[in-house]
């Protein structure tokens, strides 16, 4: 069966086996196996061309929730929006959430995802108390930071290769209301972003910036800096925004091109007139702006798109991010949603976790079949020179040489890979 990920590039031909039981793996036939969550990874980390996907949608049961401690136990196919629907009315929230709520907890662990609060809460894996790992030899392991700690560290950010996570136990964080008090500040240059990050990280749990990737010269790196905190009860109205109808079909070609990108970025920059805007909003548009538009990935047309997310260490962040933006604007390519964020100084829980101290930049590029690949190779050269890394969850093309440089603990990780498990991503970066 033809399969794709969120970026719709590359495509894969793979069998799908639906999971229903959390106590054992099914007999999924010959060839290699790979767990599959909700396919919200952009590239090939959730694809297994020529093999089988163990699809976790049927593992969607809650097992236990203690509203006094905020400890939740659920099966690995439960999605973050289902958790939020259950726990927000009881005064709890995810300790870390990525920019979409349509991901499974299994997928969130296997990519050790991060959110807008990395500088205070680290990555998703830091809030995982336990999970059970099923291996193709029939063995089952309960993993916690203390029990089977080495399996725990290999499976967090383990790209689905160490076995199937059947269920997990998470620690949630308390909230007083479903509201977020936000401030949006305009900044005119890249160095202002770094100053704002430094000034905000202590007092704001959530920080993230949108960058105008059409701006050049003295305006290079201008954007909007968003910061926020969970708000107390009664701070505003908790109206839940309605979802728009979204993209009903795939247009014959990408709607994202030089003209539309330039127009969108310029309009978006000028939309906010005042230097700072304050508001109190429901958490949905703050955390999940893109979830409001169903199937937005279709707007890139049948060829799909490539997302590029990198992190560069603090010592080189200013120069390297400036150079990346220069390369991108010079190419005329770019993104509606270019995101810049400062990661905190925290030790990641997984051997292959992507988050690390530094500045992270994420952008989408239409797949034009050629020039974009050359551009991304040039970006890799900058990231590699700066001692940074590219995020596997978003990747469809980095070289094996770069992956091994970005993730030096891949050698310590390799012995934990289940001999039956593999992915298109893993074969690409380990066999090239
Ligand atoms: C709009 C959007 C915004 C995003 N924002 C962010 C962000 O802010 N931060 C961030 O970090 N990421 C972000 N992402 C990426 C997304 O959070 C990750 O790719 C996430 O891992 C996807 O989860 P999934 O359930 O769809 O898993 P899939 O994409 O299906 O799989 C991801 C990986 O998890 C493995 N896996 C899945 N289930 C299991 C299991 N039960 N046991 C073992 N392994 C398993 C798979 O083998 C695969 O390697 C975003 C994606 C989108 C589309």
Coordinates of C-alpha atoms and ligand atoms in Angstrom, one line a residue:
X1 CA 0.0 0.0 0.0
X2 CA 1.3 3.5 -0.9
X3 CA 2.1 5.5 2.2
X4 CA 3.3 9.0 3.0
X5 CA 4.1 11.2 6.0
X6 CA 3.0 14.8 6.7
X7 CA 5.4 16.3 4.2
X8 CA 4.1 13.9 1.5
X9 CA 7.7 13.3 0.5
X10 CA 9.1 10.7 0.1
X11 CA 6.4 8.1 -0.7
X12 CA 6.7 4.5 0.5
X13 CA 5.2 1.1 -0.4
X14 CA 4.4 -0.7 2.9
X15 CA 2.0 -3.2 4.6
X16 CA 0.0 -2.0 7.5
X17 CA -0.9 -4.2 10.5
X18 CA -3.3 -2.7 13.0
X19 CA -2.5 -3.1 16.7
X20 CA -5.2 -3.8 19.2
X21 CA -3.5 -5.5 22.2
X22 CA -0.9 -3.9 24.4
X23 CA 0.4 -7.2 25.9
X24 CA 2.0 -8.6 22.8
X25 CA 3.1 -7.9 19.2
X26 CA 1.1 -9.5 16.4
X27 CA 2.7 -11.7 13.9
X28 CA 3.4 -9.1 11.3
X29 CA 4.9 -11.4 8.7
X30 CA 8.4 -11.4 7.2
X31 CA 10.4 -8.3 6.4
X32 CA 11.0 -5.3 8.7
X33 CA 8.6 -3.7 11.1
X34 CA 8.2 -0.1 12.3
X35 CA 5.7 1.3 14.8
X36 CA 3.5 4.1 13.3
X37 CA 1.7 6.7 15.3
X38 CA -0.4 9.4 13.5
X39 CA 2.1 10.0 10.7
X40 CA 2.7 13.6 11.7
X41 CA 6.4 13.4 11.2
X42 CA 7.4 15.2 8.0
X43 CA 9.9 12.9 6.3
X44 CA 10.7 9.2 6.4
X45 CA 11.2 8.5 10.1
X46 CA 7.6 7.0 10.1
X47 CA 8.0 5.2 6.8
X48 CA 9.2 1.7 6.1
X49 CA 9.5 1.3 2.4
X50 CA 9.2 -2.4 1.5
X51 CA 8.3 -3.4 5.1
X52 CA 5.4 -3.3 7.5
X53 CA 4.0 -0.6 9.8
X54 CA 2.6 -1.6 13.2
X55 CA -0.2 1.0 13.3
X56 CA -1.0 2.1 16.9
X57 CA -4.4 3.7 16.3
X58 CA -6.2 0.8 18.0
X59 CA -4.1 1.3 21.2
X60 CA -6.2 4.2 22.2
X61 CA -7.4 3.4 25.8
X62 CA -6.8 5.4 28.9
X63 CA -5.6 3.1 31.7
X64 CA -5.6 5.4 34.8
X65 CA -5.6 9.1 35.8
X66 CA -5.1 10.5 39.2
X67 CA -6.5 14.0 39.3
X68 CA -4.7 14.7 42.7
X69 CA -1.1 14.0 41.3
X70 CA -1.6 14.6 37.6
X71 CA -0.2 11.1 36.7
X72 CA -1.8 9.7 33.6
X73 CA -1.3 6.1 32.2
X74 CA -2.5 5.4 28.7
X75 CA -1.9 3.3 25.7
X76 CA 0.7 4.5 23.2
X77 CA -1.8 5.3 20.4
X78 CA -3.7 7.9 22.5
X79 CA -3.4 11.3 20.9
X80 CA -2.5 14.5 22.7
X81 CA -5.9 16.1 21.9
X82 CA -7.6 13.2 23.7
X83 CA -5.4 13.7 26.7
X84 CA -6.2 17.5 26.7
X85 CA -9.9 16.9 26.4
X86 CA -9.7 14.6 29.5
X87 CA -7.4 16.6 31.8
X88 CA -7.8 20.3 31.0
X89 CA -11.3 20.4 32.7
X90 CA -9.7 18.8 35.7
X91 CA -6.9 21.5 36.0
X92 CA -4.0 19.7 34.2
X93 CA -2.1 20.2 31.0
X94 CA 0.7 18.4 29.1
X95 CA 4.1 19.3 30.6
X96 CA 5.4 19.6 27.0
X97 CA 3.5 19.8 23.7
X98 CA 4.6 20.1 20.1
X99 CA 2.9 22.5 17.6
X100 CA 0.2 19.9 16.8
X101 CA -2.1 18.0 19.1
X102 CA -2.7 15.3 16.5
X103 CA 0.2 13.1 17.6
X104 CA 0.3 10.0 19.6
X105 CA 2.1 9.6 22.9
X106 CA 4.2 6.8 21.3
X107 CA 5.3 9.1 18.5
X108 CA 5.9 12.0 21.0
X109 CA 8.3 9.7 23.0
X110 CA 10.0 8.2 20.0
X111 CA 10.9 11.6 18.6
X112 CA 11.4 13.1 22.1
X113 CA 9.4 16.1 20.9
X114 CA 9.8 19.6 22.3
X115 CA 7.6 22.7 22.6
X116 CA 7.6 26.4 23.3
X117 CA 8.7 25.8 26.9
X118 CA 11.9 23.8 26.3
X119 CA 13.9 26.5 28.2
X120 CA 11.9 25.6 31.4
X121 CA 10.6 22.1 30.9
X122 CA 12.9 20.4 28.5
X123 CA 11.6 17.8 26.1
X124 CA 8.6 15.4 26.3
X125 CA 10.8 12.5 27.5
X126 CA 11.6 14.4 30.7
X127 CA 8.0 13.9 31.8
X128 CA 7.7 10.3 31.0
X129 CA 7.6 8.2 34.2
X130 CA 7.4 4.8 32.6
X131 CA 6.5 2.8 29.5
X132 CA 6.4 -0.8 28.5
X133 CA 8.5 -1.9 25.5
X134 CA 7.5 -5.0 23.5
X135 CA 10.2 -6.6 21.4
X136 CA 10.0 -8.9 18.4
X137 CA 11.5 -11.8 20.4
X138 CA 8.3 -11.7 22.6
X139 CA 10.0 -10.0 25.6
X140 CA 8.4 -7.2 27.5
X141 CA 10.2 -4.6 29.6
X142 CA 8.9 -2.0 31.9
X143 CA 11.3 1.0 31.5
X144 CA 11.7 3.9 33.9
X145 CA 14.7 6.2 34.5
X146 CA 15.7 3.7 37.3
X147 CA 14.4 0.3 36.0
X148 CA 15.9 -0.7 32.7
X149 CA 17.3 2.8 32.5
X150 CA 19.5 2.1 29.5
X151 CA 16.4 0.9 27.5
X152 CA 14.5 4.0 28.7
X153 CA 17.3 6.3 27.4
X154 CA 17.5 4.4 24.1
X155 CA 13.8 4.4 23.4
X156 CA 13.2 8.1 24.2
X157 CA 14.0 9.7 20.9
X158 CA 14.7 6.2 19.7
X159 CA 12.8 6.7 16.4
X160 CA 10.6 3.6 16.9
X161 CA 13.6 1.3 16.5
X162 CA 14.0 -0.2 19.9
X163 CA 10.6 -2.0 19.9
X164 CA 7.0 -1.0 20.3
X165 CA 6.0 1.3 23.2
X166 CA 2.7 -0.3 24.3
X167 CA 1.6 2.1 27.1
X168 CA 3.2 5.0 29.0
X169 CA 2.8 6.9 32.2
X170 CA 3.1 10.7 32.1
X171 CA 3.5 13.4 34.6
X172 CA 1.2 16.4 33.7
X173 CA 1.5 20.0 35.0
X174 CA -1.2 21.9 36.9
X175 CA -3.1 24.8 35.3
X176 CA -5.7 27.2 36.7
X177 CA -7.6 27.7 33.5
X178 CA -7.5 26.8 29.8
X179 CA -6.3 30.3 29.0
X180 CA -2.9 31.7 28.0
X181 CA -1.9 35.3 28.7
X182 CA 0.2 36.2 25.7
X183 CA 2.3 39.1 24.5
X184 CA 3.5 39.6 20.9
X185 CA 6.4 41.9 20.3
X186 CA 7.7 43.2 17.0
X187 CA 11.5 43.0 16.5
X188 CA 13.3 44.5 13.6
X189 CA 16.6 42.5 13.5
X190 CA 18.0 39.1 14.4
X191 CA 20.0 40.5 17.4
X192 CA 16.8 41.8 18.9
X193 CA 15.5 38.3 18.9
X194 CA 18.4 37.1 21.0
X195 CA 18.0 40.0 23.4
X196 CA 14.2 39.4 23.7
X197 CA 14.8 35.7 24.4
X198 CA 17.3 36.5 27.1
X199 CA 14.9 39.0 28.7
X200 CA 11.9 36.7 28.5
X201 CA 13.1 33.2 29.4
X202 CA 13.0 33.8 33.1
X203 CA 9.4 35.2 33.4
X204 CA 7.6 33.4 30.5
X205 CA 7.1 29.7 30.3
X206 CA 6.4 29.8 26.6
X207 CA 8.5 31.7 24.0
X208 CA 8.6 31.4 20.2
X209 CA 9.2 33.7 17.3
X210 CA 7.9 33.9 13.7
X211 CA 10.5 35.2 11.3
X212 CA 9.8 37.1 8.1
X213 CA 11.7 35.1 5.6
X214 CA 11.2 37.6 2.8
X215 CA 13.1 40.4 4.7
X216 CA 16.6 41.2 3.6
X217 CA 19.5 43.5 4.3
X218 CA 19.1 45.5 7.5
X219 CA 15.6 43.9 8.1
X220 CA 17.1 40.3 7.9
X221 CA 15.7 38.3 10.8
X222 CA 12.8 40.6 11.7
X223 CA 9.8 39.0 13.2
X224 CA 7.2 38.6 15.9
X225 CA 8.3 37.4 19.4
X226 CA 5.4 35.6 21.2
X227 CA 5.6 34.8 24.9
X228 CA 3.0 33.6 27.3
X229 CA 2.0 32.0 30.6
X230 CA -0.9 29.9 31.7
X231 CA -3.5 32.4 33.0
X232 CA -5.5 32.4 36.2
X233 CA -9.2 31.7 36.2
X234 CA -11.3 34.6 35.2
X235 CA -8.6 36.3 33.1
X236 CA -10.6 36.2 29.9
X237 CA -13.2 34.3 27.9
X238 CA -12.5 30.6 27.2
X239 CA -14.3 30.5 23.8
X240 CA -13.0 27.5 21.8
X241 CA -12.1 28.7 18.3
X242 CA -13.8 26.8 15.5
X243 CA -11.8 24.7 13.0
X244 CA -11.8 26.1 9.4
X245 CA -12.9 23.7 6.6
X246 CA -9.2 23.5 5.5
X247 CA -7.9 22.3 2.2
X248 CA -10.5 20.0 0.7
X249 CA -8.3 18.7 -2.1
X250 CA -4.7 18.7 -3.4
X251 CA -4.2 21.5 -6.0
X252 CA -2.3 20.4 -9.2
X253 CA 0.7 22.5 -8.2
X254 CA 2.0 24.1 -5.0
X255 CA 0.2 27.3 -3.9
X256 CA 3.4 28.2 -2.1
X257 CA 5.7 30.0 -4.4
X258 CA 8.0 33.1 -4.5
X259 CA 5.1 35.5 -5.0
X260 CA 2.7 34.1 -2.4
X261 CA 5.5 33.8 0.1
X262 CA 6.7 37.3 -0.3
X263 CA 3.1 38.7 -0.1
X264 CA 2.2 36.6 2.9
X265 CA 5.4 37.4 4.9
X266 CA 5.1 41.1 4.2
X267 CA 1.4 41.3 5.1
X268 CA 1.9 39.2 8.3
X269 CA 4.8 41.5 9.4
X270 CA 2.7 44.6 8.9
X271 CA -0.5 43.2 10.3
X272 CA 0.5 44.1 13.8
X273 CA 1.0 47.9 14.0
X274 CA 1.9 48.4 17.6
X275 CA 5.2 47.3 19.0
X276 CA 3.5 45.0 21.6
X277 CA 0.1 43.4 21.7
X278 CA -1.3 41.7 24.8
X279 CA -4.2 39.2 24.9
X280 CA -5.7 36.4 26.8
X281 CA -6.7 33.5 24.6
X282 CA -7.8 29.9 24.7
X283 CA -4.8 27.6 24.6
X284 CA -5.7 26.1 21.2
X285 CA -4.7 28.9 18.8
X286 CA -1.6 29.7 21.0
X287 CA -0.2 26.1 20.9
X288 CA -1.7 24.7 17.7
X289 CA -2.2 27.5 15.1
X290 CA -1.9 25.1 12.2
X291 CA -4.3 22.5 13.6
X292 CA -7.1 25.0 12.8
X293 CA -6.7 24.3 9.1
X294 CA -7.4 20.7 8.3
X295 CA -5.1 19.1 5.7
X296 CA -3.0 22.3 5.3
X297 CA -0.1 20.1 3.9
X298 CA -2.1 19.7 0.7
X299 CA -1.5 23.3 -0.3
X300 CA 2.0 22.3 -1.4
X301 CA 0.6 20.2 -4.3
X302 CA 1.3 16.6 -5.3
X303 CA 5.0 16.8 -4.8
X304 CA 4.7 17.8 -1.1
X305 CA 7.2 19.8 0.8
X306 CA 10.3 19.5 3.0
X307 CA 10.6 20.8 6.5
X308 CA 14.0 21.8 7.8
X309 CA 14.6 22.1 11.5
X310 CA 18.1 22.6 12.9
X311 CA 19.6 23.7 16.2
X312 CA 23.0 25.5 16.5
X313 CA 24.9 25.9 19.8
X314 CA 24.9 29.2 21.6
X315 CA 28.5 30.2 20.8
X316 CA 27.7 30.2 17.0
X317 CA 23.9 30.9 17.1
X318 CA 23.9 34.5 16.0
X319 CA 26.3 34.0 13.1
X320 CA 25.0 30.7 11.9
X321 CA 21.3 31.7 12.1
X322 CA 22.1 34.9 10.2
X323 CA 23.9 32.9 7.5
X324 CA 21.1 30.4 7.2
X325 CA 18.6 33.2 6.8
X326 CA 20.8 34.9 4.2
X327 CA 21.1 31.6 2.2
X328 CA 17.3 31.1 2.4
X329 CA 16.3 34.7 1.3
X330 CA 19.0 34.7 -1.5
X331 CA 17.4 31.5 -2.8
X332 CA 14.0 33.1 -3.0
X333 CA 12.5 30.1 -1.3
X334 CA 11.1 30.2 2.2
X335 CA 8.2 29.5 4.4
X336 CA 4.9 30.9 5.6
X337 CA 5.8 29.7 9.1
X338 CA 9.5 30.2 9.9
X339 CA 10.0 29.5 13.6
X340 CA 12.9 30.5 15.7
X341 CA 13.3 29.5 19.4
X342 CA 15.9 29.4 22.0
X343 CA 16.3 25.9 23.6
X344 CA 17.3 25.8 27.3
X345 CA 20.4 24.5 28.9
X346 CA 19.1 21.0 29.7
X347 CA 20.3 17.4 29.4
X348 CA 18.2 15.5 27.0
X349 CA 16.8 12.2 28.3
X350 CA 17.4 10.2 25.1
X351 CA 20.5 8.9 23.4
X352 CA 19.3 10.3 20.1
X353 CA 17.2 13.3 21.5
X354 CA 17.4 16.3 19.1
X355 CA 16.9 19.2 21.6
X356 CA 20.1 20.6 23.0
X357 CA 21.3 24.0 24.2
X358 CA 21.2 26.6 21.4
X359 CA 18.8 28.2 18.9
X360 CA 16.5 26.2 16.7
X361 CA 15.1 27.4 13.3
X362 CA 12.3 25.5 11.5
X363 CA 10.9 26.2 8.0
X364 CA 8.9 24.5 5.2
X365 CA 10.0 24.5 1.6
X366 CA 7.9 23.4 -1.4
X367 CA 9.5 20.4 -3.1
X368 CA 10.5 21.8 -6.4
X369 CA 12.3 18.6 -7.3
X370 CA 15.8 20.0 -7.5
X371 CA 17.0 23.5 -6.3
X372 CA 15.5 23.0 -2.8
X373 CA 17.7 19.9 -2.2
X374 CA 20.8 21.9 -3.2
X375 CA 19.7 24.7 -0.8
X376 CA 19.2 22.3 2.1
X377 CA 22.7 20.8 1.5
X378 CA 24.1 24.4 1.8
X379 CA 22.1 24.8 5.0
X380 CA 23.5 21.5 6.3
X381 CA 27.0 22.8 5.6
X382 CA 26.4 25.8 7.9
X383 CA 24.8 23.7 10.6
X384 CA 27.5 21.1 10.5
X385 CA 30.3 23.8 10.6
X386 CA 28.6 25.4 13.7
X387 CA 28.4 22.0 15.5
X388 CA 24.6 21.9 15.4
X389 CA 22.1 19.2 14.3
X390 CA 19.1 18.6 12.1
X391 CA 15.9 17.1 13.5
X392 CA 15.1 13.5 12.2
X393 CA 11.4 14.0 12.8
X394 CA 11.3 16.7 10.1
X395 CA 13.9 15.2 7.8
X396 CA 13.7 13.4 4.4
X397 CA 17.2 14.0 2.9
X398 CA 20.1 14.6 5.3
X399 CA 23.2 12.5 4.5
X400 CA 24.3 9.6 6.7
X401 CA 27.6 11.4 7.3
X402 CA 25.7 14.4 8.7
X403 CA 23.4 12.3 10.8
X404 CA 26.3 10.5 12.4
X405 CA 28.0 13.8 13.1
X406 CA 24.9 15.4 14.6
X407 CA 24.1 12.3 16.8
X408 CA 27.4 11.1 18.0
X409 CA 25.7 8.7 20.4
X410 CA 24.3 6.6 17.5
X411 CA 27.0 4.0 18.3
X412 CA 25.8 3.6 21.9
X413 CA 22.2 3.4 20.5
X414 CA 22.8 0.7 17.9
X415 CA 22.8 -2.3 20.3
X416 CA 19.3 -1.4 21.4
X417 CA 17.8 -1.6 17.9
X418 CA 15.3 -4.5 17.6
X419 CA 16.7 -6.8 14.9
X420 CA 13.3 -7.0 13.2
X421 CA 12.7 -3.2 13.3
X422 CA 13.9 -0.6 10.7
X423 CA 12.7 2.5 8.9
X424 CA 13.3 4.2 5.6
X425 CA 15.0 7.0 7.6
X426 CA 17.3 4.5 9.5
X427 CA 18.4 2.7 6.3
X428 CA 19.1 6.0 4.6
X429 CA 21.3 7.4 7.3
X430 CA 23.0 4.3 8.5
X431 CA 23.6 2.6 5.2
X432 CA 24.9 5.6 3.2
Ligands
LIG1 C1 2.0 21.0 12.4 C2 3.1 20.2 13.1 C3 3.7 20.8 14.1 C4 4.8 20.2 14.8 N1 5.4 20.8 15.8 C5 6.4 20.1 16.5 C6 7.1 20.8 17.5 O1 6.7 21.9 17.9 N2 8.0 20.1 18.2 C7 8.4 18.8 17.8 O2 9.2 18.2 18.4 N3 7.8 18.2 16.8 C8 6.8 18.8 16.1 N4 6.1 18.2 15.1 C9 6.5 16.8 14.7 C10 5.7 15.8 15.5 O3 5.4 16.2 16.8 C11 6.5 14.5 15.6 O4 6.9 14.1 14.4 C12 5.8 13.4 16.3 O5 6.7 12.4 16.7 C13 4.7 12.8 15.5 O6 4.0 11.8 16.2 P1 3.0 10.7 15.5 O7 2.1 10.1 16.5 O8 2.4 11.3 14.3 O9 4.1 9.6 15.1 P2 4.6 9.2 13.7 O10 5.0 10.4 12.9 O11 3.7 8.2 13.1 O12 6.0 8.4 14.1 C14 7.0 9.1 14.6 C15 8.1 8.1 15.2 O13 7.6 7.5 16.3 C16 7.7 6.1 16.2 N5 6.6 5.6 17.0 C17 5.2 5.9 16.9 N6 4.5 5.2 17.7 C18 5.4 4.4 18.5 C19 5.2 3.4 19.5 N7 4.0 3.1 20.0 N8 6.3 2.8 20.0 C20 7.5 3.1 19.5 N9 7.8 4.0 18.5 C21 6.7 4.7 18.0 C22 7.6 5.8 14.7 O14 8.3 4.6 14.4 C23 8.4 7.0 14.2 O15 9.8 6.7 14.3 C24 5.1 18.8 14.4 C25 4.4 18.2 13.3 C26 3.4 18.9 12.7 C27 2.7 18.2 11.6

